[in-house]
Amino acid sequence: MELSVPQDKPLAAVFRRIGGGAYPPVVEAFDRGKTIFFPGDPAERVYFLLKGAVKLSRVYEAGEEITVALLRENSVFGVLSLITGQRSDRFYHAVAFTPVELLSSPIEQVEQALKNHPDLSILMLQGLSSRILQTEMMIETLAHRDMGSRLVSFLLILCRDFGVPTPEGIRIDLKLSHQAIAEAIGSTRVTVTRLLGDLRQEEMISIHKKKITVHNPVALSQQFA
């Protein structure tokens, strides 16, 4: 069967069309903070993020957990085995950063779909390229020793990937608790609360119902240049 993959459709919708009734996808919901998979779990399914945001992190021997990506809607993850061509265990810790809804399919079925439909491979590659760019930005963010700089860098990443233009500036379209931000940048809730308070006092940001608006991203970036 020939299938033209529309470039403007989410990967999840494309996979629904390819799968048909042969391997009905599974839709799951996770509350904020719930683990989707742990490092070392068998890599048996590929995930498509329908709603919310998912945090991917690496856990090191000392117990330190470092955030490497914050995935937005229509992202694909859990695909390392597809890239390497070898069956492997999970490399990352995947956690629901917000309440999320996921679509998942068996990795063997996804692999077959990629072989049958080269256009789909290109679409997935585009998504993974965006993910790699964000991971590089997260690494740069965590390289800052100063927590104020880490927070600003993280807010700018969120503006890029989750930002919605408004008359007041760029609204980050995620409900973010201070604890969630602290976990993402390797800080504490008390420190994040204080730093956000400083940015609000300087009128760099405003917060309404846990959604942060960055009034001028360029000015914010220059503050810690």
mmCIF file of C-alpha atoms in Angstrom:
data_model
loop_
_atom_site.group_PDB
_atom_site.id
_atom_site.type_symbol
_atom_site.label_atom_id
_atom_site.label_comp_id
_atom_site.label_asym_id
_atom_site.label_seq_id
_atom_site.Cartn_x
_atom_site.Cartn_y
_atom_site.Cartn_z
ATOM 1 C CA MET A 1 0.000 0.000 0.000
ATOM 2 C CA GLU A 2 1.316 3.436 -0.911
ATOM 3 C CA LEU A 3 0.978 6.101 1.774
ATOM 4 C CA SER A 4 1.930 9.729 1.392
ATOM 5 C CA VAL A 5 2.894 11.107 4.799
ATOM 6 C CA PRO A 6 1.498 14.632 5.216
ATOM 7 C CA GLN A 7 4.191 16.920 6.598
ATOM 8 C CA ASP A 8 1.744 18.936 8.709
ATOM 9 C CA LYS A 9 0.271 15.977 10.613
ATOM 10 C CA PRO A 10 1.556 14.803 13.982
ATOM 11 C CA LEU A 11 3.528 11.581 13.942
ATOM 12 C CA ALA A 12 0.907 9.930 16.122
ATOM 13 C CA ALA A 13 -1.833 10.582 13.553
ATOM 14 C CA VAL A 14 0.404 9.224 10.800
ATOM 15 C CA PHE A 15 1.063 6.017 12.738
ATOM 16 C CA ARG A 16 -2.637 5.575 13.391
ATOM 17 C CA ARG A 17 -3.205 5.585 9.629
ATOM 18 C CA ILE A 18 -0.364 3.165 8.937
ATOM 19 C CA GLY A 19 -1.333 0.770 11.701
ATOM 20 C CA GLY A 20 -4.980 0.409 10.856
ATOM 21 C CA GLY A 21 -6.328 -2.608 12.692
ATOM 22 C CA ALA A 22 -3.124 -4.642 12.529
ATOM 23 C CA TYR A 23 -1.673 -3.290 15.778
ATOM 24 C CA PRO A 24 -4.058 -0.941 17.537
ATOM 25 C CA PRO A 25 -2.032 1.681 19.417
ATOM 26 C CA VAL A 26 -2.333 1.992 23.182
ATOM 27 C CA VAL A 27 -3.285 5.341 24.715
ATOM 28 C CA GLU A 28 -2.144 5.914 28.296
ATOM 29 C CA ALA A 29 -2.435 8.810 30.735
ATOM 30 C CA PHE A 30 0.150 9.704 33.399
ATOM 31 C CA ASP A 31 -0.138 12.201 36.232
ATOM 32 C CA ARG A 32 2.643 14.736 36.792
ATOM 33 C CA GLY A 33 5.705 13.119 38.324
ATOM 34 C CA LYS A 34 4.786 9.572 37.281
ATOM 35 C CA THR A 35 7.465 7.453 35.613
ATOM 36 C CA ILE A 36 6.807 6.281 32.053
ATOM 37 C CA PHE A 37 9.906 4.100 31.964
ATOM 38 C CA PHE A 38 13.080 3.681 34.005
ATOM 39 C CA PRO A 39 16.674 3.285 32.802
ATOM 40 C CA GLY A 40 17.268 -0.406 32.240
ATOM 41 C CA ASP A 41 13.660 -1.222 31.341
ATOM 42 C CA PRO A 42 13.341 -3.256 28.123
ATOM 43 C CA ALA A 43 12.782 -1.057 25.079
ATOM 44 C CA GLU A 44 9.602 -2.649 23.775
ATOM 45 C CA ARG A 45 7.454 0.314 22.640
ATOM 46 C CA VAL A 46 7.809 3.674 20.907
ATOM 47 C CA TYR A 47 5.939 6.606 22.423
ATOM 48 C CA PHE A 48 4.181 9.577 20.864
ATOM 49 C CA LEU A 49 3.305 12.495 23.116
ATOM 50 C CA LEU A 50 -0.286 13.575 22.499
ATOM 51 C CA LYS A 51 -0.735 16.044 25.360
ATOM 52 C CA GLY A 52 1.502 17.626 27.964
ATOM 53 C CA ALA A 53 5.279 17.496 28.433
ATOM 54 C CA VAL A 54 7.686 14.656 29.220
ATOM 55 C CA LYS A 55 11.064 15.057 30.922
ATOM 56 C CA LEU A 56 13.933 12.800 29.872
ATOM 57 C CA SER A 57 16.857 12.553 32.263
ATOM 58 C CA ARG A 58 19.987 10.540 32.945
ATOM 59 C CA VAL A 59 20.579 9.081 36.392
ATOM 60 C CA TYR A 60 24.210 8.737 37.463
ATOM 61 C CA GLU A 61 25.810 6.422 40.014
ATOM 62 C CA ALA A 62 25.991 9.124 42.693
ATOM 63 C CA GLY A 63 22.215 9.459 42.445
ATOM 64 C CA GLU A 64 22.318 12.744 40.568
ATOM 65 C CA GLU A 65 19.614 13.111 37.895
ATOM 66 C CA ILE A 66 20.296 15.446 34.969
ATOM 67 C CA THR A 67 17.551 16.640 32.630
ATOM 68 C CA VAL A 68 18.522 16.204 28.980
ATOM 69 C CA ALA A 69 15.248 17.095 27.221
ATOM 70 C CA LEU A 70 11.755 18.391 27.833
ATOM 71 C CA LEU A 71 9.490 17.027 25.112
ATOM 72 C CA ARG A 72 6.430 18.841 23.801
ATOM 73 C CA GLU A 73 3.258 17.557 22.169
ATOM 74 C CA ASN A 74 3.730 15.523 18.979
ATOM 75 C CA SER A 75 7.239 14.441 20.011
ATOM 76 C CA VAL A 76 8.417 10.862 19.607
ATOM 77 C CA PHE A 77 10.651 9.129 22.155
ATOM 78 C CA GLY A 78 11.852 5.691 23.172
ATOM 79 C CA VAL A 79 13.450 5.130 19.772
ATOM 80 C CA LEU A 80 17.091 4.422 20.631
ATOM 81 C CA SER A 81 16.848 0.803 19.457
ATOM 82 C CA LEU A 82 15.504 1.991 16.106
ATOM 83 C CA ILE A 83 18.490 4.290 15.657
ATOM 84 C CA THR A 84 21.187 1.799 16.684
ATOM 85 C CA GLY A 85 19.558 -1.173 14.968
ATOM 86 C CA GLN A 86 20.101 -3.257 18.115
ATOM 87 C CA ARG A 87 17.666 -4.249 20.835
ATOM 88 C CA SER A 88 18.642 -2.437 24.013
ATOM 89 C CA ASP A 89 17.306 -1.402 27.390
ATOM 90 C CA ARG A 90 16.084 2.096 28.157
ATOM 91 C CA PHE A 91 18.851 4.674 28.433
ATOM 92 C CA TYR A 92 16.815 7.505 29.972
ATOM 93 C CA HIS A 93 14.398 8.051 32.817
ATOM 94 C CA ALA A 94 11.137 9.299 31.267
ATOM 95 C CA VAL A 95 8.801 11.178 33.618
ATOM 96 C CA ALA A 96 5.553 13.078 33.075
ATOM 97 C CA PHE A 97 6.595 16.707 33.608
ATOM 98 C CA THR A 98 2.942 17.689 33.417
ATOM 99 C CA PRO A 99 -0.146 15.463 33.166
ATOM 100 C CA VAL A 100 0.374 13.686 29.853
ATOM 101 C CA GLU A 101 -1.414 11.491 27.333
ATOM 102 C CA LEU A 102 0.692 9.088 25.283
ATOM 103 C CA LEU A 103 0.197 6.867 22.277
ATOM 104 C CA SER A 104 2.496 3.865 22.083
ATOM 105 C CA SER A 105 3.144 1.118 19.544
ATOM 106 C CA PRO A 106 5.342 -2.014 19.619
ATOM 107 C CA ILE A 107 8.832 -1.212 18.437
ATOM 108 C CA GLU A 108 8.754 -4.020 15.842
ATOM 109 C CA GLN A 109 5.669 -2.508 14.197
ATOM 110 C CA VAL A 110 7.216 0.957 14.130
ATOM 111 C CA GLU A 111 10.383 -0.466 12.599
ATOM 112 C CA GLN A 112 8.364 -2.159 9.856
ATOM 113 C CA ALA A 113 6.404 1.023 9.187
ATOM 114 C CA LEU A 114 9.648 2.978 8.766
ATOM 115 C CA LYS A 115 10.920 0.402 6.262
ATOM 116 C CA ASN A 116 7.683 0.485 4.282
ATOM 117 C CA HIS A 117 7.271 4.268 4.265
ATOM 118 C CA PRO A 118 10.491 6.268 3.742
ATOM 119 C CA ASP A 119 8.570 9.549 4.083
ATOM 120 C CA LEU A 120 7.793 8.575 7.654
ATOM 121 C CA SER A 121 11.499 8.060 8.365
ATOM 122 C CA ILE A 122 12.190 11.616 7.229
ATOM 123 C CA LEU A 123 9.403 12.960 9.415
ATOM 124 C CA MET A 124 10.782 11.107 12.434
ATOM 125 C CA LEU A 125 14.313 12.294 11.674
ATOM 126 C CA GLN A 126 13.101 15.891 11.679
ATOM 127 C CA GLY A 127 11.569 15.381 15.107
ATOM 128 C CA LEU A 128 14.725 13.769 16.466
ATOM 129 C CA SER A 129 16.855 16.622 15.102
ATOM 130 C CA SER A 130 14.788 19.101 17.094
ATOM 131 C CA ARG A 131 15.189 16.908 20.158
ATOM 132 C CA ILE A 132 18.995 16.793 19.756
ATOM 133 C CA LEU A 133 19.119 20.583 19.497
ATOM 134 C CA GLN A 134 17.128 20.930 22.703
ATOM 135 C CA THR A 135 19.376 18.427 24.494
ATOM 136 C CA GLU A 136 22.407 20.491 23.533
ATOM 137 C CA MET A 137 20.686 23.592 24.887
ATOM 138 C CA MET A 138 19.831 21.809 28.147
ATOM 139 C CA ILE A 139 23.466 20.747 28.569
ATOM 140 C CA GLU A 140 24.551 24.360 28.083
ATOM 141 C CA THR A 141 21.952 25.437 30.642
ATOM 142 C CA LEU A 142 23.203 22.992 33.278
ATOM 143 C CA ALA A 143 26.799 24.063 32.638
ATOM 144 C CA HIS A 144 26.029 27.391 34.344
ATOM 145 C CA ARG A 145 27.207 27.396 37.946
ATOM 146 C CA ASP A 146 25.004 30.334 38.822
ATOM 147 C CA MET A 147 21.398 29.230 39.452
ATOM 148 C CA GLY A 148 20.029 32.529 38.176
ATOM 149 C CA SER A 149 21.659 31.879 34.819
ATOM 150 C CA ARG A 150 20.372 28.313 34.786
ATOM 151 C CA LEU A 151 16.832 29.476 35.419
ATOM 152 C CA VAL A 152 16.956 32.149 32.720
ATOM 153 C CA SER A 153 18.404 29.703 30.180
ATOM 154 C CA PHE A 154 15.695 27.176 31.025
ATOM 155 C CA LEU A 155 12.938 29.781 30.659
ATOM 156 C CA LEU A 156 14.310 30.736 27.227
ATOM 157 C CA ILE A 157 14.262 27.062 26.140
ATOM 158 C CA LEU A 158 10.650 26.849 27.273
ATOM 159 C CA CYS A 159 9.834 30.017 25.319
ATOM 160 C CA ARG A 160 11.278 28.435 22.185
ATOM 161 C CA ASP A 161 9.541 25.065 22.526
ATOM 162 C CA PHE A 162 6.354 25.878 24.441
ATOM 163 C CA GLY A 163 5.947 29.618 23.869
ATOM 164 C CA VAL A 164 2.724 31.274 22.699
ATOM 165 C CA PRO A 165 2.901 34.933 21.569
ATOM 166 C CA THR A 166 0.605 37.260 23.516
ATOM 167 C CA PRO A 167 0.339 41.061 23.776
ATOM 168 C CA GLU A 168 2.279 40.828 27.056
ATOM 169 C CA GLY A 169 5.105 38.722 25.659
ATOM 170 C CA ILE A 170 5.767 34.993 25.243
ATOM 171 C CA ARG A 171 3.565 32.833 27.469
ATOM 172 C CA ILE A 172 5.008 29.420 28.305
ATOM 173 C CA ASP A 173 2.036 27.146 27.704
ATOM 174 C CA LEU A 174 2.754 24.818 30.618
ATOM 175 C CA LYS A 175 1.573 24.925 34.197
ATOM 176 C CA LEU A 176 4.886 24.904 36.021
ATOM 177 C CA SER A 177 5.274 24.399 39.742
ATOM 178 C CA HIS A 178 8.393 25.793 41.397
ATOM 179 C CA GLN A 179 9.322 22.233 42.392
ATOM 180 C CA ALA A 180 9.117 21.006 38.787
ATOM 181 C CA ILE A 181 11.382 23.830 37.604
ATOM 182 C CA ALA A 182 13.822 23.120 40.421
ATOM 183 C CA GLU A 183 14.019 19.439 39.468
ATOM 184 C CA ALA A 184 14.663 20.336 35.826
ATOM 185 C CA ILE A 185 17.599 22.664 36.530
ATOM 186 C CA GLY A 186 19.127 20.859 39.508
ATOM 187 C CA SER A 187 18.107 23.430 42.091
ATOM 188 C CA THR A 188 15.759 23.638 45.083
ATOM 189 C CA ARG A 189 12.205 24.885 45.282
ATOM 190 C CA VAL A 190 13.213 27.635 47.742
ATOM 191 C CA THR A 191 15.911 28.929 45.391
ATOM 192 C CA VAL A 192 13.634 28.841 42.340
ATOM 193 C CA THR A 193 10.889 30.680 44.245
ATOM 194 C CA ARG A 194 13.341 33.404 45.231
ATOM 195 C CA LEU A 195 14.783 33.774 41.729
ATOM 196 C CA LEU A 196 11.362 33.899 40.084
ATOM 197 C CA GLY A 197 10.358 36.527 42.631
ATOM 198 C CA ASP A 198 13.375 38.615 41.627
ATOM 199 C CA LEU A 199 12.455 38.347 37.940
ATOM 200 C CA ARG A 200 8.861 39.360 38.694
ATOM 201 C CA GLN A 201 10.034 42.334 40.721
ATOM 202 C CA GLU A 202 12.226 43.409 37.802
ATOM 203 C CA GLU A 203 9.146 42.994 35.544
ATOM 204 C CA MET A 204 10.959 40.483 33.359
ATOM 205 C CA ILE A 205 8.215 37.906 33.863
ATOM 206 C CA SER A 206 4.696 37.557 35.196
ATOM 207 C CA ILE A 207 2.955 34.414 36.474
ATOM 208 C CA HIS A 208 -0.758 33.657 36.233
ATOM 209 C CA LYS A 209 -2.219 30.289 37.248
ATOM 210 C CA LYS A 210 1.265 28.713 37.180
ATOM 211 C CA LYS A 211 1.881 29.841 33.582
ATOM 212 C CA ILE A 212 4.913 32.086 33.127
ATOM 213 C CA THR A 213 4.966 34.948 30.612
ATOM 214 C CA VAL A 214 8.365 36.292 29.568
ATOM 215 C CA HIS A 215 7.747 39.898 28.633
ATOM 216 C CA ASN A 216 10.900 40.371 26.547
ATOM 217 C CA PRO A 217 12.984 37.235 25.876
ATOM 218 C CA VAL A 218 15.807 39.233 24.285
ATOM 219 C CA ALA A 219 16.109 41.512 27.319
ATOM 220 C CA LEU A 220 15.955 38.484 29.615
ATOM 221 C CA SER A 221 18.757 36.732 27.727
ATOM 222 C CA GLN A 222 20.933 39.845 27.866
ATOM 223 C CA GLN A 223 20.527 40.099 31.614
ATOM 224 C CA PHE A 224 22.757 37.074 32.074
ATOM 225 C CA ALA A 225 24.872 37.390 28.933
#
